[in-house]
JSON list of C-alpha atoms in Angstrom, two decimals:
[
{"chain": "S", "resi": 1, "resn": "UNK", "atom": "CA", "xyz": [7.23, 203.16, 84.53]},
{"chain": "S", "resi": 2, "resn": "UNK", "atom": "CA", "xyz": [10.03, 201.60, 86.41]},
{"chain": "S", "resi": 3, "resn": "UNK", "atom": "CA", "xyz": [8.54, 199.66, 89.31]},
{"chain": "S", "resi": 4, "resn": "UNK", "atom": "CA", "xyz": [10.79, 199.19, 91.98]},
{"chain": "S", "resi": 5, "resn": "UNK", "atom": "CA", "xyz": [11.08, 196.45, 95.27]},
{"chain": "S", "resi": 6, "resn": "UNK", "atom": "CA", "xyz": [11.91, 197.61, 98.52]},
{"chain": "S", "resi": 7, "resn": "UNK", "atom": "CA", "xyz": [14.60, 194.50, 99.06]},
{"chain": "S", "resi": 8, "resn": "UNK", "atom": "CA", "xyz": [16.03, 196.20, 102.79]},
{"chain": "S", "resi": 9, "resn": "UNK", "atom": "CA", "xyz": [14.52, 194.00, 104.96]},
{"chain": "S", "resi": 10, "resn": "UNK", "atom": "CA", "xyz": [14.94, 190.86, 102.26]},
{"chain": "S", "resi": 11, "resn": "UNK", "atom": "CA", "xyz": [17.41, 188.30, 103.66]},
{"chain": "S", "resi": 12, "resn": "UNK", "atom": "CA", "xyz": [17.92, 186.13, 100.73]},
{"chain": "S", "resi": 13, "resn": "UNK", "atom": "CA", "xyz": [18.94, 189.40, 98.78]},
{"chain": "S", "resi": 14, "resn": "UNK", "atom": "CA", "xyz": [23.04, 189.29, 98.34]},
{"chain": "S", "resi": 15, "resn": "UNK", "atom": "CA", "xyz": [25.61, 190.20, 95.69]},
{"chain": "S", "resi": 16, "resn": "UNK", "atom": "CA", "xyz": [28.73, 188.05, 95.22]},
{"chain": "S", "resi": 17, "resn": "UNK", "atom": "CA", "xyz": [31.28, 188.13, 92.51]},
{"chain": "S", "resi": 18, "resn": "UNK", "atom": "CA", "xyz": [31.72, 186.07, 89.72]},
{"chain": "S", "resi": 19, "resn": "UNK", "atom": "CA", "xyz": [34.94, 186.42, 88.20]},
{"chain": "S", "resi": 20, "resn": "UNK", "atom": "CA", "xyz": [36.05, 184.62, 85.55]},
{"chain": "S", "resi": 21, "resn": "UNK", "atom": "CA", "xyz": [40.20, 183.52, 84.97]},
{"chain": "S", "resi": 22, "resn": "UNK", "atom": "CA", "xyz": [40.32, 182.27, 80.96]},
{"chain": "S", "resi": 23, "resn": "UNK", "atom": "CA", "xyz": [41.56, 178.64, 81.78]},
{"chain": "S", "resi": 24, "resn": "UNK", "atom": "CA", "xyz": [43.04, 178.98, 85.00]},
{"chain": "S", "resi": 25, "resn": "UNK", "atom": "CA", "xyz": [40.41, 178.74, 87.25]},
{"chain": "S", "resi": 26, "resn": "UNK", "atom": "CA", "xyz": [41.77, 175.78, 88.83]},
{"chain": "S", "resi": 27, "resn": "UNK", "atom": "CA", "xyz": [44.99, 177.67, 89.00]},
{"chain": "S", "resi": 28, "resn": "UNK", "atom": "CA", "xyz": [43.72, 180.37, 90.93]},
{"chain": "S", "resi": 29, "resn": "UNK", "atom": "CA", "xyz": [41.48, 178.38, 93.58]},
{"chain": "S", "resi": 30, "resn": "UNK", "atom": "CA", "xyz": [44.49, 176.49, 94.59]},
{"chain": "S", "resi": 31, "resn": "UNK", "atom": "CA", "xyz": [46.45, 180.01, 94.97]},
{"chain": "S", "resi": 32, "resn": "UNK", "atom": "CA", "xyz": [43.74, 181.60, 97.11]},
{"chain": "S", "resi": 33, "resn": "UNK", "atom": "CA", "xyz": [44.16, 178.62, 99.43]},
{"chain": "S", "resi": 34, "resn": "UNK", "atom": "CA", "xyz": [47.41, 178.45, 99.91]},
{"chain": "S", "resi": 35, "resn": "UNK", "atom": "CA", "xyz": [47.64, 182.56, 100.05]},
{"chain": "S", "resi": 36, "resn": "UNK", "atom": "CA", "xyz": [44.57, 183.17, 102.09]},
{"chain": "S", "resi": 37, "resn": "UNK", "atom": "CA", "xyz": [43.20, 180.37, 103.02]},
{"chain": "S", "resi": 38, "resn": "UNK", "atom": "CA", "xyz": [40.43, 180.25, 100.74]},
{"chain": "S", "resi": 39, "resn": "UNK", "atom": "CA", "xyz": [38.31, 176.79, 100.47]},
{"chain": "S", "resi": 40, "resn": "UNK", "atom": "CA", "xyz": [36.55, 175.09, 97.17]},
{"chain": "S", "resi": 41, "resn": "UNK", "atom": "CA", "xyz": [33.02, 174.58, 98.60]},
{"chain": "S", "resi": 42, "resn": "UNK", "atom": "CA", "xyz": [31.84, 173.59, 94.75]},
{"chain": "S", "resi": 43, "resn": "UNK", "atom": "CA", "xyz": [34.35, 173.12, 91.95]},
{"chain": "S", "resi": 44, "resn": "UNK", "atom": "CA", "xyz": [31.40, 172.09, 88.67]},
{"chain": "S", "resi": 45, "resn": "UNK", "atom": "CA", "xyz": [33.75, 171.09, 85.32]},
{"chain": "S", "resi": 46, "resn": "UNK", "atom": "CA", "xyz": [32.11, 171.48, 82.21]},
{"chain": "S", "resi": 47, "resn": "UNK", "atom": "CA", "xyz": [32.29, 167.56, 81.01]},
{"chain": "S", "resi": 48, "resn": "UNK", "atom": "CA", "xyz": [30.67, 166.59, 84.23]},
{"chain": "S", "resi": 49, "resn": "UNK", "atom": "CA", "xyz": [27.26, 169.21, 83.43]},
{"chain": "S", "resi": 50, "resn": "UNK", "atom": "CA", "xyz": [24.18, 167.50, 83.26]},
{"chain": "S", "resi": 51, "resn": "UNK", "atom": "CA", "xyz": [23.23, 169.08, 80.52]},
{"chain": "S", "resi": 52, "resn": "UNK", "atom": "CA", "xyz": [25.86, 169.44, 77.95]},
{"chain": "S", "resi": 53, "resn": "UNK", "atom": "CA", "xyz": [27.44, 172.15, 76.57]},
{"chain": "S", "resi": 54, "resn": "UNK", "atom": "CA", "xyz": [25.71, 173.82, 73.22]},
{"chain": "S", "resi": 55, "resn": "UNK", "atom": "CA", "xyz": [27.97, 172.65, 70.46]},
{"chain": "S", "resi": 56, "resn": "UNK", "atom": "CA", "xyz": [31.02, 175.44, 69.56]},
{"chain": "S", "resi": 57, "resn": "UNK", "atom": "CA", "xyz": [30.21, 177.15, 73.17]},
{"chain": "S", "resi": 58, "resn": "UNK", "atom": "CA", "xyz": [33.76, 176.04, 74.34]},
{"chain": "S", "resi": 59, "resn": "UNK", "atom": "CA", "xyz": [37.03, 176.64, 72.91]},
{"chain": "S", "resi": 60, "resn": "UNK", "atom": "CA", "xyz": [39.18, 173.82, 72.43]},
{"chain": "S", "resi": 61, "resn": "UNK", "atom": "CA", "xyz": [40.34, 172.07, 75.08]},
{"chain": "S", "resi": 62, "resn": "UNK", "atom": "CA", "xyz": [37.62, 173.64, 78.08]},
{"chain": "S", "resi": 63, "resn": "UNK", "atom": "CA", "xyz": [35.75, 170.57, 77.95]},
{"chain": "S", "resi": 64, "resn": "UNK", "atom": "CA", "xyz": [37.48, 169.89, 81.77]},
{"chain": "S", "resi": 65, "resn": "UNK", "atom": "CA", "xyz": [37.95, 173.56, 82.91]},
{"chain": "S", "resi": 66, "resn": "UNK", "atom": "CA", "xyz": [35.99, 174.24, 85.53]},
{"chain": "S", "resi": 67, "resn": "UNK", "atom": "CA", "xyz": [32.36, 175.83, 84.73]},
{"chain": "S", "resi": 68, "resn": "UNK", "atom": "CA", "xyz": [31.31, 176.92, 88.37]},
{"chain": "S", "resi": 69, "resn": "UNK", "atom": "CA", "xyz": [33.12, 177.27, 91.52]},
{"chain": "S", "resi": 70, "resn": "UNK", "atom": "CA", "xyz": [32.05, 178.60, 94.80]},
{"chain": "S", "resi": 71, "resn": "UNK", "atom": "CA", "xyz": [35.20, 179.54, 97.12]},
{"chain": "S", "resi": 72, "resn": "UNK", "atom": "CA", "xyz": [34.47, 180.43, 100.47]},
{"chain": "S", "resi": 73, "resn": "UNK", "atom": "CA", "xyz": [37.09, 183.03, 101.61]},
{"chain": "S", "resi": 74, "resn": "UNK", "atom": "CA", "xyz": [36.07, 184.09, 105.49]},
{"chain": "S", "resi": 75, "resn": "UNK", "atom": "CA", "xyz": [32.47, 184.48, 105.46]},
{"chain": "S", "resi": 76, "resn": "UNK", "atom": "CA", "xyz": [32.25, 185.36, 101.90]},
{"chain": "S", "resi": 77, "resn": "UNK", "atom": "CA", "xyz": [31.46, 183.29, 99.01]},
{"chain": "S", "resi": 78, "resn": "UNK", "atom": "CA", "xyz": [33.30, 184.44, 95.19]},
{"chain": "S", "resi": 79, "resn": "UNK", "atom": "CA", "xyz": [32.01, 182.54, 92.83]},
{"chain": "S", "resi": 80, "resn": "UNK", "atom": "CA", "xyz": [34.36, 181.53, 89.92]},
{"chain": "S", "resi": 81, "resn": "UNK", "atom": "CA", "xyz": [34.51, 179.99, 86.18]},
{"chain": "S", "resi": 82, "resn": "UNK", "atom": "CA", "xyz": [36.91, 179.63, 83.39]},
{"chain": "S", "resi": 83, "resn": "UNK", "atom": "CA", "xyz": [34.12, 181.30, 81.16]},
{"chain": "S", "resi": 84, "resn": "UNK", "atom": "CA", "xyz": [34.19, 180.19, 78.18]},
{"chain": "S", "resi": 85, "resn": "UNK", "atom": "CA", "xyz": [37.71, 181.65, 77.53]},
{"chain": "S", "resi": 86, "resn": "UNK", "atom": "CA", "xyz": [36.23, 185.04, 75.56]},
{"chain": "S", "resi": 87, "resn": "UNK", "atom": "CA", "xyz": [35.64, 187.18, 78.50]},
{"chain": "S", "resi": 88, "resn": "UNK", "atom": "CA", "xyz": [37.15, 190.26, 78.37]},
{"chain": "S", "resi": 89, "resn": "UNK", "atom": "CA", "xyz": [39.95, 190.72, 81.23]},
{"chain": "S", "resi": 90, "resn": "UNK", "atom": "CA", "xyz": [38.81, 191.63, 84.92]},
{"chain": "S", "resi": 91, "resn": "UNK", "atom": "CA", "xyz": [38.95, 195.48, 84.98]},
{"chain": "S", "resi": 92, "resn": "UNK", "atom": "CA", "xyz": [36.56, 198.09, 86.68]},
{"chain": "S", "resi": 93, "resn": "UNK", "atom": "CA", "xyz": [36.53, 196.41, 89.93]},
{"chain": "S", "resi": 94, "resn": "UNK", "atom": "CA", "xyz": [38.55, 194.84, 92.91]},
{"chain": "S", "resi": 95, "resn": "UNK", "atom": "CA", "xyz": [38.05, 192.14, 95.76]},
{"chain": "S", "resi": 96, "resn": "UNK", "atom": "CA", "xyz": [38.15, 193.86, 99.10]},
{"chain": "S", "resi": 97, "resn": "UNK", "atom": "CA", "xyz": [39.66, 191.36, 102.08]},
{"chain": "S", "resi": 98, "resn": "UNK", "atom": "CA", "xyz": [39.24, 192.84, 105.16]},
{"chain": "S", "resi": 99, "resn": "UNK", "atom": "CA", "xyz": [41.21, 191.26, 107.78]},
{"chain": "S", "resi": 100, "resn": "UNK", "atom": "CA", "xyz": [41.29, 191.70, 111.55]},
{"chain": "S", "resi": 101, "resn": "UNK", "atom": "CA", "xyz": [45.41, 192.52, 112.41]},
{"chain": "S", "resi": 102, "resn": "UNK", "atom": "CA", "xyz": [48.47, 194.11, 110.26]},
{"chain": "S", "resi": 103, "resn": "UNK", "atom": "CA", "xyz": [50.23, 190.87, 110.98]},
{"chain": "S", "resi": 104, "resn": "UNK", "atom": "CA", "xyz": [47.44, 189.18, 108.61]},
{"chain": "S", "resi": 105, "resn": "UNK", "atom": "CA", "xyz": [47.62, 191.96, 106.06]},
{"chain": "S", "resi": 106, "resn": "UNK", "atom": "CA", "xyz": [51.11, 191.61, 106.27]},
{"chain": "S", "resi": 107, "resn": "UNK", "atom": "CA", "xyz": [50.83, 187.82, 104.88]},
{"chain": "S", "resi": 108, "resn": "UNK", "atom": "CA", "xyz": [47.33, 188.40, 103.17]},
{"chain": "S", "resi": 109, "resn": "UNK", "atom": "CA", "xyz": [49.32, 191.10, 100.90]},
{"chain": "S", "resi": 110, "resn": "UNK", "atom": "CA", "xyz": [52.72, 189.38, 100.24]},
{"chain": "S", "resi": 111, "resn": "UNK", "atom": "CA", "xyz": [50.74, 186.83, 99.41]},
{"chain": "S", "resi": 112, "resn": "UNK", "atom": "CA", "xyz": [48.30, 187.75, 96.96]},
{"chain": "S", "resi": 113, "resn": "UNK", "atom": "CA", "xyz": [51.13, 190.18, 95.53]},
{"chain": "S", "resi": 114, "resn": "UNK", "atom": "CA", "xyz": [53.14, 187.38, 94.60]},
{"chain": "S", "resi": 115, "resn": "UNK", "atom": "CA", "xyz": [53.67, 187.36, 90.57]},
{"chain": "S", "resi": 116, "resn": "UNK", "atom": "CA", "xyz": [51.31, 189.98, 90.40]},
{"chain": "S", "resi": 117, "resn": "UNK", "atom": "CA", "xyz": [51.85, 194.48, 90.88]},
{"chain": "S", "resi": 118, "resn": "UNK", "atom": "CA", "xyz": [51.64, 196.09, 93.94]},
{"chain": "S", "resi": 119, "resn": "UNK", "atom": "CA", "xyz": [50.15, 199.40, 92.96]},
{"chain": "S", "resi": 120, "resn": "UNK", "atom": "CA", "xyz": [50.01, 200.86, 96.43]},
{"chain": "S", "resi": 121, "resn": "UNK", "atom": "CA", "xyz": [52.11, 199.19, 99.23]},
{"chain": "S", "resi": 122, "resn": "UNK", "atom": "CA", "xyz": [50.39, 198.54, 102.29]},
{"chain": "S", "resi": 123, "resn": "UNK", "atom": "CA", "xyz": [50.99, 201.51, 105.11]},
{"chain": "S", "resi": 124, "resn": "UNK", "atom": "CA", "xyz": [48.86, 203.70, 107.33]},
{"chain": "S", "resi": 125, "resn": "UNK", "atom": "CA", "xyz": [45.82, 205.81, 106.13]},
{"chain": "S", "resi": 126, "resn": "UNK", "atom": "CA", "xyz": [43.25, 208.09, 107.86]},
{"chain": "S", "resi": 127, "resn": "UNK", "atom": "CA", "xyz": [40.83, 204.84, 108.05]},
{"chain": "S", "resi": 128, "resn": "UNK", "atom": "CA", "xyz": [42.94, 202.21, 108.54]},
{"chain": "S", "resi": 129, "resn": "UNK", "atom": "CA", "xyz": [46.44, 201.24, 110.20]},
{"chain": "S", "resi": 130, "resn": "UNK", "atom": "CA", "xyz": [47.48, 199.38, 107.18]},
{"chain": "S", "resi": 131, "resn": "UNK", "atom": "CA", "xyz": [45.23, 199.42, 103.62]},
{"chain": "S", "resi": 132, "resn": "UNK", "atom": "CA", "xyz": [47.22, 198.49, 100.40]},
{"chain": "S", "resi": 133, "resn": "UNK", "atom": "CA", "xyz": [46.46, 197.66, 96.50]},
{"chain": "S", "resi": 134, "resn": "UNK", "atom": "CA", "xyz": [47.66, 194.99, 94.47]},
{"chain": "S", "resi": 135, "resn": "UNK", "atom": "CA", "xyz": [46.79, 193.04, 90.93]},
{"chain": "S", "resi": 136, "resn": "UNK", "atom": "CA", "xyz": [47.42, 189.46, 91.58]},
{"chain": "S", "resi": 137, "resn": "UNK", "atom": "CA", "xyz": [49.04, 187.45, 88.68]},
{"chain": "S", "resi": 138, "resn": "UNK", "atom": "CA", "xyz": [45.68, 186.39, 87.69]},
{"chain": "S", "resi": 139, "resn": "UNK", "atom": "CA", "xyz": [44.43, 190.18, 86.88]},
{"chain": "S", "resi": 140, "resn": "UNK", "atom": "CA", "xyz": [42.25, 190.45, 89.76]},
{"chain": "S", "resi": 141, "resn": "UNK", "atom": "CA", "xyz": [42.40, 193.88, 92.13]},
{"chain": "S", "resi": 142, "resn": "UNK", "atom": "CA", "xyz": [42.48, 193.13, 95.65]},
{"chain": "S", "resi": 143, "resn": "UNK", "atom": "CA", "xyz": [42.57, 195.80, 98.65]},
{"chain": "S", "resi": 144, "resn": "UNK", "atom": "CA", "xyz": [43.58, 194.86, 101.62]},
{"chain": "S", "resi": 145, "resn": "UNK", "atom": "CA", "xyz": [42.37, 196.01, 104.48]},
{"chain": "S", "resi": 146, "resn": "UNK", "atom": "CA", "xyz": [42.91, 196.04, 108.87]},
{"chain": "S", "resi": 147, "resn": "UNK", "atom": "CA", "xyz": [39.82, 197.28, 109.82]},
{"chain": "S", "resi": 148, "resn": "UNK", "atom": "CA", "xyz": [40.39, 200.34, 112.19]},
{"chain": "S", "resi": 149, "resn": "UNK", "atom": "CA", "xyz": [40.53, 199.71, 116.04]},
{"chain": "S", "resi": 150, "resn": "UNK", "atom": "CA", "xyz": [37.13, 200.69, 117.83]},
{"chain": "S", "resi": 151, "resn": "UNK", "atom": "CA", "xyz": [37.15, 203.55, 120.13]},
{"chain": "S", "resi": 152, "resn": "UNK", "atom": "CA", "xyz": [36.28, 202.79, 123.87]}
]
């Protein structure tokens, strides 16, 4: 039988993402600052390791692409990684930034949309007064998101 760990009042508990971006890791961090402000706290490349790499893990040319990266976007942490450059592509999923105004969705969204698809433009909805959906030109999903005013 399944045995299962109460983990509600565990602190040290927390899920982050780990997306991977096939070679352009380095690509992406230094989008995500310059669009949202995003900051490397840990960029690991794969020649620097301590241990090295198991022979025929890497495709040609990784041996410098980065292996772990923890980005620090607000109070979140996405963790990040060329992979090994077989991954399948990002699907299933998207990164929700939540910001505090429309002016900052306004700039959050034009630029993370740049290169990439809108696929629903940023307006009004019951829960928010500006939520919108884009995939960036590195095949991520982000939502964006002004987090509705608080009633009085």
């Amino acid at each position: 039988p399944h045995t299962s760990t109460d983990t509600s009042t565990d602190t040290s508990t927390e899920v982050q993402p780990y997306v991977f971006f096939l070679g352009r890791c380095q690509e992406a961090i230094d989008f995500y600052t310059t669009a949202i402000g995003a900051q490397a706290e840990q960029v690991v490349r794969f020649d620097e390791s301590p241990d090295p790499v198991p022979e025929g893990m890497l495709q040609p040319g990784y041996e410098h692409k980065v292996m772990h990266a923890a980005v620090r976007i607000g109070r979140s942490l996405v963790l990040m990684s060329d992979g090994c450059g077989t991954e399948p592509p990002a699907a299933g999923f998207s990164l929700a930034l939540q910001v505090a105004t429309e002016a900052e969705a306004d700039r959050a969204f034009a630029a993370l949309a740049e290169g990439g698809q809108v696929t629903m433009p940023l307006g009004p909805t019951f829960w928010s007064p500006k939520f919108g959906m884009l995939t960036d030109r590195f095949g991520i999903g982000w939502m964006v998101n002004v987090a509705a005013p608080q009633a009085q």
